[in-house]
Tab-separated table of C-alpha atoms and ligand atoms in Angstrom:
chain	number	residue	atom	x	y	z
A	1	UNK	CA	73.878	39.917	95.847
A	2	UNK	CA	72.933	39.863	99.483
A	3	UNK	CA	69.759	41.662	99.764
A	4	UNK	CA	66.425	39.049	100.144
A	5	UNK	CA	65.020	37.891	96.616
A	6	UNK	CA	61.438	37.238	95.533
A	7	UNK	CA	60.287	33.634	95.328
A	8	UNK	CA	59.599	34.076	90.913
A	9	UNK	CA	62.146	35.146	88.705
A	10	UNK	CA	60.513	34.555	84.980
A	11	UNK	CA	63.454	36.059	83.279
A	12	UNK	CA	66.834	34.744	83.204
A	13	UNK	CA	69.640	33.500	81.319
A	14	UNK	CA	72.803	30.484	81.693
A	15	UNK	CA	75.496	29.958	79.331
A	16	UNK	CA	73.187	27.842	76.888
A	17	UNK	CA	72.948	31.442	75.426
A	18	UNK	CA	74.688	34.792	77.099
A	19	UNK	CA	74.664	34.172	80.801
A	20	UNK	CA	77.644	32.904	82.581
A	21	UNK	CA	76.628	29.939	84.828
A	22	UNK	CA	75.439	26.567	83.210
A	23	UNK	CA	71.619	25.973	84.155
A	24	UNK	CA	72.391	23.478	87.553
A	25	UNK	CA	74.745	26.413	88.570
A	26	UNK	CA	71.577	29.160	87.907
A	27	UNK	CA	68.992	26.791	89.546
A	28	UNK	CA	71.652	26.157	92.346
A	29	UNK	CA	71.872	29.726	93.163
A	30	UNK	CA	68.252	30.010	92.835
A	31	UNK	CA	67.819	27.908	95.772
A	32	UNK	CA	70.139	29.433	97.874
A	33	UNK	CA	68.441	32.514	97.232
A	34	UNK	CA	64.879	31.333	98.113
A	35	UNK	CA	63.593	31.432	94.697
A	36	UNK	CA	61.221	28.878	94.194
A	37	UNK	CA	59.814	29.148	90.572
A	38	UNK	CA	62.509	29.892	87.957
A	39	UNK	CA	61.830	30.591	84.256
A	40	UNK	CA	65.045	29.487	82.032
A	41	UNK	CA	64.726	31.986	79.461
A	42	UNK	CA	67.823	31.955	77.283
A	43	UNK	CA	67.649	33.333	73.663
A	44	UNK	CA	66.407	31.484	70.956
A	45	UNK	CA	67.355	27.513	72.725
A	46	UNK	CA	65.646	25.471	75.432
A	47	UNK	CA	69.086	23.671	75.479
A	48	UNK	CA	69.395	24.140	79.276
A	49	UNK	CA	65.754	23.154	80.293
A	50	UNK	CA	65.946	19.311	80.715
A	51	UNK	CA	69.276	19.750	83.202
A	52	UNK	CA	67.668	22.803	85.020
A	53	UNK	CA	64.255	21.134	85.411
A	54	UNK	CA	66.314	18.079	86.966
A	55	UNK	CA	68.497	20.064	89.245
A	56	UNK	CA	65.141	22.192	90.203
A	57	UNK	CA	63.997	18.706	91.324
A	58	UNK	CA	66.385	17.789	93.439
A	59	UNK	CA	66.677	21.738	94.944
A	60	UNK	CA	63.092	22.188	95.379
A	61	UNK	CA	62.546	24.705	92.360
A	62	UNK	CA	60.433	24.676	89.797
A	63	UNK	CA	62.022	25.529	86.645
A	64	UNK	CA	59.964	26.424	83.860
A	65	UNK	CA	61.085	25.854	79.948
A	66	UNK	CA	61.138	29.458	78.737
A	67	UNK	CA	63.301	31.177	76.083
A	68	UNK	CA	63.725	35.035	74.863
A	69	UNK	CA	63.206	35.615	71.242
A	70	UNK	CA	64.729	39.256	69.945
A	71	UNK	CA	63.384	41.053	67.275
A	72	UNK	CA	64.268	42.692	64.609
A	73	UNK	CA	61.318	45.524	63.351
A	74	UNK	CA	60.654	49.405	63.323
A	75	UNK	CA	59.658	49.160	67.045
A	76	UNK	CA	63.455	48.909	68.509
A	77	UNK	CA	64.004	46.498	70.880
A	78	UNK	CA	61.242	44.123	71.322
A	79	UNK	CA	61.892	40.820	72.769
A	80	UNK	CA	59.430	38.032	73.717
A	81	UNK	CA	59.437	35.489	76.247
A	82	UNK	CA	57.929	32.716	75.363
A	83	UNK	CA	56.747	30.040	78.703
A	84	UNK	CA	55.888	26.554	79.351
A	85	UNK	CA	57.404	25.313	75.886
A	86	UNK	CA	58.256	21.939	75.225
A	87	UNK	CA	62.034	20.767	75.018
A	88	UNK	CA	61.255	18.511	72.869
A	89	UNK	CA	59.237	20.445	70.631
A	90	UNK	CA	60.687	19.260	66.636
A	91	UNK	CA	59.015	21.978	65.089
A	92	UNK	CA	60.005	24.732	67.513
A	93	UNK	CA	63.695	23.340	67.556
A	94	UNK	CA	63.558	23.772	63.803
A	95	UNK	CA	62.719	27.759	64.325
A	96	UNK	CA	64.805	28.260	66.975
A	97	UNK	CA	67.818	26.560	65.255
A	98	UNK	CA	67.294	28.847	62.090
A	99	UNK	CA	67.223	32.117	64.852
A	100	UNK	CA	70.560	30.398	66.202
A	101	UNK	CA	72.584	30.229	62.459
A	102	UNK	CA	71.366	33.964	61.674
A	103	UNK	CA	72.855	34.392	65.412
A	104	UNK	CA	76.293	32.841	64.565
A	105	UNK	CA	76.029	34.570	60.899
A	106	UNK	CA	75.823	37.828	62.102
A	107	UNK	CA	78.506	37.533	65.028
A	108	UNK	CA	80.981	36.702	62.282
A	109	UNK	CA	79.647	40.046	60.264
A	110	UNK	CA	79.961	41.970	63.557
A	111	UNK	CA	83.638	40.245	64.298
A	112	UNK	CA	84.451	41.397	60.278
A	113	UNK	CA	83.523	45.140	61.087
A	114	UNK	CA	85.863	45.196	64.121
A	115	UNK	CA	88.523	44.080	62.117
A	116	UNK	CA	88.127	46.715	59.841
A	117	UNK	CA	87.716	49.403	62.053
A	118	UNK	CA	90.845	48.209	63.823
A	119	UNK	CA	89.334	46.060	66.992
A	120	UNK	CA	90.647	42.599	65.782
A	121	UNK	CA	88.843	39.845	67.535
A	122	UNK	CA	89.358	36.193	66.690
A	123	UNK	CA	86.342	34.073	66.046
A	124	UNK	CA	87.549	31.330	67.653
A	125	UNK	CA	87.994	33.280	71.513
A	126	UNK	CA	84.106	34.858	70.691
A	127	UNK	CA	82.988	30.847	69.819
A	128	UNK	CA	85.508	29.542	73.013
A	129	UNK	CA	83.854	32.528	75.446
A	130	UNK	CA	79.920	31.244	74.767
A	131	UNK	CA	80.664	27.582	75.198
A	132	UNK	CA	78.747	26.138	72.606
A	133	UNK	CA	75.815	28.466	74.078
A	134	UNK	CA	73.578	30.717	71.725
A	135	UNK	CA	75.765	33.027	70.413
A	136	UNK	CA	75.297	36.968	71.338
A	137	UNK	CA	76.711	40.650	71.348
A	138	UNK	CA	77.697	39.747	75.080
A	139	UNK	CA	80.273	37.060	73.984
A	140	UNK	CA	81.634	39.281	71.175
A	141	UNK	CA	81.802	42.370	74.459
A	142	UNK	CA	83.998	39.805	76.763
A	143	UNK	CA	86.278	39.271	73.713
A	144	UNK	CA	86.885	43.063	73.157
A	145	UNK	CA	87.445	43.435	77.067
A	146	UNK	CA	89.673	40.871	76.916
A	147	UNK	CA	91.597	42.056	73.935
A	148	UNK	CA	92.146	45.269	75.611
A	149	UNK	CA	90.056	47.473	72.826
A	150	UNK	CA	87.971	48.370	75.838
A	151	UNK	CA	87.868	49.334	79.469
A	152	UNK	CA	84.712	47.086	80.605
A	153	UNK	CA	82.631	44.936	79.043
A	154	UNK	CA	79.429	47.428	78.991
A	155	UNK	CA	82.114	49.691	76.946
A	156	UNK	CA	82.308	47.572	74.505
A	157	UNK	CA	78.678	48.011	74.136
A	158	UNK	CA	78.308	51.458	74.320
A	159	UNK	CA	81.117	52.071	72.245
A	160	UNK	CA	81.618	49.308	69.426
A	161	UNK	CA	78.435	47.063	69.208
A	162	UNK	CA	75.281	48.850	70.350
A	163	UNK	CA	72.530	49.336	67.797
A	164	UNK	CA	73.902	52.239	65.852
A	165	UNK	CA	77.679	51.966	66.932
A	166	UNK	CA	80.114	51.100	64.249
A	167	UNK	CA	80.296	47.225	64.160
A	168	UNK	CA	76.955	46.850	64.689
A	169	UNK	CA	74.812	44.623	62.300
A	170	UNK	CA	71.093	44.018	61.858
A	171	UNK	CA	69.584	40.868	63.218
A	172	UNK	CA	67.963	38.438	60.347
A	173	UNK	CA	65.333	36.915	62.530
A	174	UNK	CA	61.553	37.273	63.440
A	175	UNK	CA	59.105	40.440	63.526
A	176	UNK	CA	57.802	40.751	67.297
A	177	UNK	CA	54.408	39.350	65.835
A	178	UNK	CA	56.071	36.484	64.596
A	179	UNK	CA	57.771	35.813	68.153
A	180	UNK	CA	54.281	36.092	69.587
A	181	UNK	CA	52.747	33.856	66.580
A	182	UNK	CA	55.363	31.294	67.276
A	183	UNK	CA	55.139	31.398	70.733
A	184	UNK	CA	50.874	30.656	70.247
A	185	UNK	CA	51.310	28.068	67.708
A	186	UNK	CA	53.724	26.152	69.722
A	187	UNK	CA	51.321	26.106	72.778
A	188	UNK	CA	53.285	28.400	74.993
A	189	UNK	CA	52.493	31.804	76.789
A	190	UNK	CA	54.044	35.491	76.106
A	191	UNK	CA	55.014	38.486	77.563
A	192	UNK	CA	56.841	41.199	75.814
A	193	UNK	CA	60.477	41.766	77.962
A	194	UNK	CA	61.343	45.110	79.193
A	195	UNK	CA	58.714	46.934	77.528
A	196	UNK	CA	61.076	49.983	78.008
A	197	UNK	CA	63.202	49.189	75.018
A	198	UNK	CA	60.375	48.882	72.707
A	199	UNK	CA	59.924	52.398	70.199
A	200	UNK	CA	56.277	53.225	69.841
A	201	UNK	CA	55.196	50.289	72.576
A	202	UNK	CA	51.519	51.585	72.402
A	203	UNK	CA	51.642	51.277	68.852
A	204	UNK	CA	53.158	47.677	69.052
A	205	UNK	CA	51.016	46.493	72.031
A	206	UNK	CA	47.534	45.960	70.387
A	207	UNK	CA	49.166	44.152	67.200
A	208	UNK	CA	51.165	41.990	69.803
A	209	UNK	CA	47.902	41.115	71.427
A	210	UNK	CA	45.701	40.557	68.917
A	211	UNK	CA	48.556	37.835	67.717
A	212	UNK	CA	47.900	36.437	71.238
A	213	UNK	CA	50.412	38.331	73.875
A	214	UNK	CA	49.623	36.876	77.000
A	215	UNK	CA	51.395	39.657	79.048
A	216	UNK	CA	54.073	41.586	79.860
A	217	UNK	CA	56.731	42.074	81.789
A	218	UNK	CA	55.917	45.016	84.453
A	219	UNK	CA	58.309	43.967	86.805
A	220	UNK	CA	62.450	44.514	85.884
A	221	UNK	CA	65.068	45.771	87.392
A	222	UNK	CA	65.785	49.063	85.515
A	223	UNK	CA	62.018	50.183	85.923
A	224	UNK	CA	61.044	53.141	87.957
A	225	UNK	CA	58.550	52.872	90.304
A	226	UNK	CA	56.401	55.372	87.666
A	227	UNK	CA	57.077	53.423	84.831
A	228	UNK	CA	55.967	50.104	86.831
A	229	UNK	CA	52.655	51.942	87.419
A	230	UNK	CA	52.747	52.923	84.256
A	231	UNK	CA	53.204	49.811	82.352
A	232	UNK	CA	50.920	47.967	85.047
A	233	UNK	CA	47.658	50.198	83.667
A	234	UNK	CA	49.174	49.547	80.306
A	235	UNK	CA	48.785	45.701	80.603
A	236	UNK	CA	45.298	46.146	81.971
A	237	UNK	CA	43.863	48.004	79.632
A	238	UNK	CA	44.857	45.245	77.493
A	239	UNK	CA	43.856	42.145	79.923
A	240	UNK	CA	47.717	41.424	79.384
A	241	UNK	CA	49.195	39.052	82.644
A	242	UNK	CA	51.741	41.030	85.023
A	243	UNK	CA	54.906	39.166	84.521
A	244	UNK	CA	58.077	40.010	86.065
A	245	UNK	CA	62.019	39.262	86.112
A	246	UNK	CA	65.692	40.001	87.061
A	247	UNK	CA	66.901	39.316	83.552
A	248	UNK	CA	70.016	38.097	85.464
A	249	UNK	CA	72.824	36.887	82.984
A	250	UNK	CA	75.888	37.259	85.727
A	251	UNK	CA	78.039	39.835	83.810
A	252	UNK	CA	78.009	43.368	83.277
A	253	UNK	CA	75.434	46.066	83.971
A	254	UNK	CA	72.470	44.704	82.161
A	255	UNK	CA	69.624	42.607	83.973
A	256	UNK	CA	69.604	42.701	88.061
A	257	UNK	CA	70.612	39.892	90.356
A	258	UNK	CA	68.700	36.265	90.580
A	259	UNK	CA	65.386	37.677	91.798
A	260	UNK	CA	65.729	41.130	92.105
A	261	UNK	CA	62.097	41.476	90.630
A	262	UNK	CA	58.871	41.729	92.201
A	263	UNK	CA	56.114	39.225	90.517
A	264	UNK	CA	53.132	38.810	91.656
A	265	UNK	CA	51.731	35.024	93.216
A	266	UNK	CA	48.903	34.608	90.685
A	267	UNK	CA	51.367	35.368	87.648
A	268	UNK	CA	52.403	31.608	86.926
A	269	UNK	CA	49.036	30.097	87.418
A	270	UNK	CA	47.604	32.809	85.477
A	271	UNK	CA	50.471	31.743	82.625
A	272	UNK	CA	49.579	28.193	82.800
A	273	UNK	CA	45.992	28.981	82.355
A	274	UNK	CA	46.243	30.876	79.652
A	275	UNK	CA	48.573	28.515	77.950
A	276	UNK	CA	46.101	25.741	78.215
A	277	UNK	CA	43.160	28.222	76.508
A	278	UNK	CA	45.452	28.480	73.981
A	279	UNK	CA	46.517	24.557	73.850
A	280	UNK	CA	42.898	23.516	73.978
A	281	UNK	CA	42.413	25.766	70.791
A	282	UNK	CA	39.901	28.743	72.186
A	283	UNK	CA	40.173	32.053	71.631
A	284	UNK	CA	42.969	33.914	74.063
A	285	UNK	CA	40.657	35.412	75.977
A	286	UNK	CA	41.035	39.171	77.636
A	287	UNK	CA	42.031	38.482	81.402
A	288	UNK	CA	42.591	40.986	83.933
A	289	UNK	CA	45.224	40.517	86.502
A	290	UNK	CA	45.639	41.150	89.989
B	1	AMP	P1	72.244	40.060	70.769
B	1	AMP	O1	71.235	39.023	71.145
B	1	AMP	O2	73.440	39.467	70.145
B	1	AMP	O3	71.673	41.196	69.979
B	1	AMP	O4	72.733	40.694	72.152
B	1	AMP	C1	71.760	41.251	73.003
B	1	AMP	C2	72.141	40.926	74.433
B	1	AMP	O5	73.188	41.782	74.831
B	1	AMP	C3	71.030	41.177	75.423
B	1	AMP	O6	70.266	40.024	75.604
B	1	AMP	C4	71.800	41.505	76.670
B	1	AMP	O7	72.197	40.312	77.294
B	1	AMP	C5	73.028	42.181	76.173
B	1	AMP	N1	72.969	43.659	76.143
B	1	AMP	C6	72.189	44.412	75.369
B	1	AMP	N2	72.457	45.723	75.542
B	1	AMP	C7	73.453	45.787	76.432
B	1	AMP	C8	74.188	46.864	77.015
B	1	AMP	N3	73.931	48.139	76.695
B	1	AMP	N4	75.146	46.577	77.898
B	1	AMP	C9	75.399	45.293	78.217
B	1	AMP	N5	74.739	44.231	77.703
B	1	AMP	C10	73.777	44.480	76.819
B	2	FE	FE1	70.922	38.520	76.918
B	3	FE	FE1	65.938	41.055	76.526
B	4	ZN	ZN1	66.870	38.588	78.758
């Protein structure tokens, strides 16, 4: 990670669910990177925000309360960020606690089908690897590596626990309109993640913003610069904000390094605008982005 990073990073994750350094660590390394705003946006908790926000103050970076909600639908891999929440939301914490049992639930399930198919895994090293964190596929891929049932951690992916390998099992969670719903009920702004993993994303988009999307993310590190220009029109023709973000976890091949991603100044303004529209209880208006 030497090359210069971008001063935003709205995407990216610490150990509170599958990212490897606790939240000081992330902002810490934020800082030494020159990244001034940082979005916390673990799955399904805003466990981390309240020590990253404090260790932003003393660094000089403004951490905003974020998390990533994953879907489960006909449209693949849709996952929402959801901005500017409140940590100590009761109501949201009572959603995103329910998203964290079907998490652990389905780990176990997952951990069951390995043992059947002959990749034994103890529960106990998949609970010990995520650290009281969210838990996630990536703790269940560090416990295969470890075991020796796989060559790398992204094997164990490719191989054993992708959507549509042999131990995988269907998430019991929330439609991506009911990420976006939740998101706009609890006063916070959207963006779909990596648009790319999405099946039939122009089909999804105009459901996802008539719920109240607020944008989406055009900038991440696996985009081509087509796809970018692409997905940049996209969010236009739907007044949808241009969000962007490393979706840095610290381990294996997925997500880039701490701000790796191009986002634009007037993105976070534009987020906390539209947050407050929302808030104040208009109508999400149409906006178009620079
Ligand atoms: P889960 O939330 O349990 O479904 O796990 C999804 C998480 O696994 C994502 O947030 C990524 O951090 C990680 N992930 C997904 N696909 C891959 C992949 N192909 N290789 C490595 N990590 C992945
Ligand atoms: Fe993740
Ligand atoms: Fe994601
Ligand atoms: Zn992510």
């Amino acid at each position: 990670m030497t090359k210069p990073a971008y001063p935003v990073d709205l995407h990216a994750h610490s150990l509170r669910s599958d990212g490897v350094l606790e939240p000081a660590e992330l902002v810490a390394l934020a800082a030494e990177r020159g990244v001034t705003a940082l979005a916390l946006s673990d799955h399904d908790t805003l466990a981390g925000a309240a020590e990253a926000i404090a260790s932003g103050e003393r660094l000089g970076v403004r951490v905003i309360p974020a998390v990533e909600l994953n879907t489960e639908s006909e449209f693949g891999d849709a996952h929402v960020l959801g901005y500017f929440l409140d940590p100590h939301d009761d109501a949201l914490e009572a959603r995103l606690r329910w998203l964290r049992e079907n998490r652990g639930r389905r780990i176990e399930l997952m951990v069951e089908n390995l043992q059947r198919l002959g990749y034994p895994v103890s529960l106990a090293r998949v609970l010990e690897i995520a650290k009281g964190g969210a838990l996630g596929r990536p703790h269940l891929a560090q416990a295969l590596f470890e075991a020796g049932h796989v060559r790398s951690y992204d094997e164990a992916f490719d191989t054993l626990i992708a959507k549509d390998a042999p131990a995988y099992v269907e998430r019991v969670g929330l439609t991506p309109l009911e990420a976006v719903r939740l998101i706009v009920e609890r006063g916070g702004a959207s963006s779909l993640a990596h648009p790319g993993t999405v099946v039939g994303l122009r089909e999804l988009l105009p459901r996802l913003v008539d719920a109240g999307l607020t944008g989406m993310e055009v900038y991440y590190p696996e985009h081509s610069a087509a796809w970018t220009a692409e997905l940049r029109a996209l969010a236009d023709a739907f007044g949808l904000i241009h969000t962007g973000g490393s979706d840095f976890h610290g381990r294996g091949e997925h997500g880039g390094g701490l701000g790796c991603a191009y986002v634009p100044a007037a993105t976070v303004p534009a987020l906390e605008s539209a947050r407050r529209r929302i808030g104040a209880g208009t109508a999400v208006g149409r906006r178009t982005t620079p």
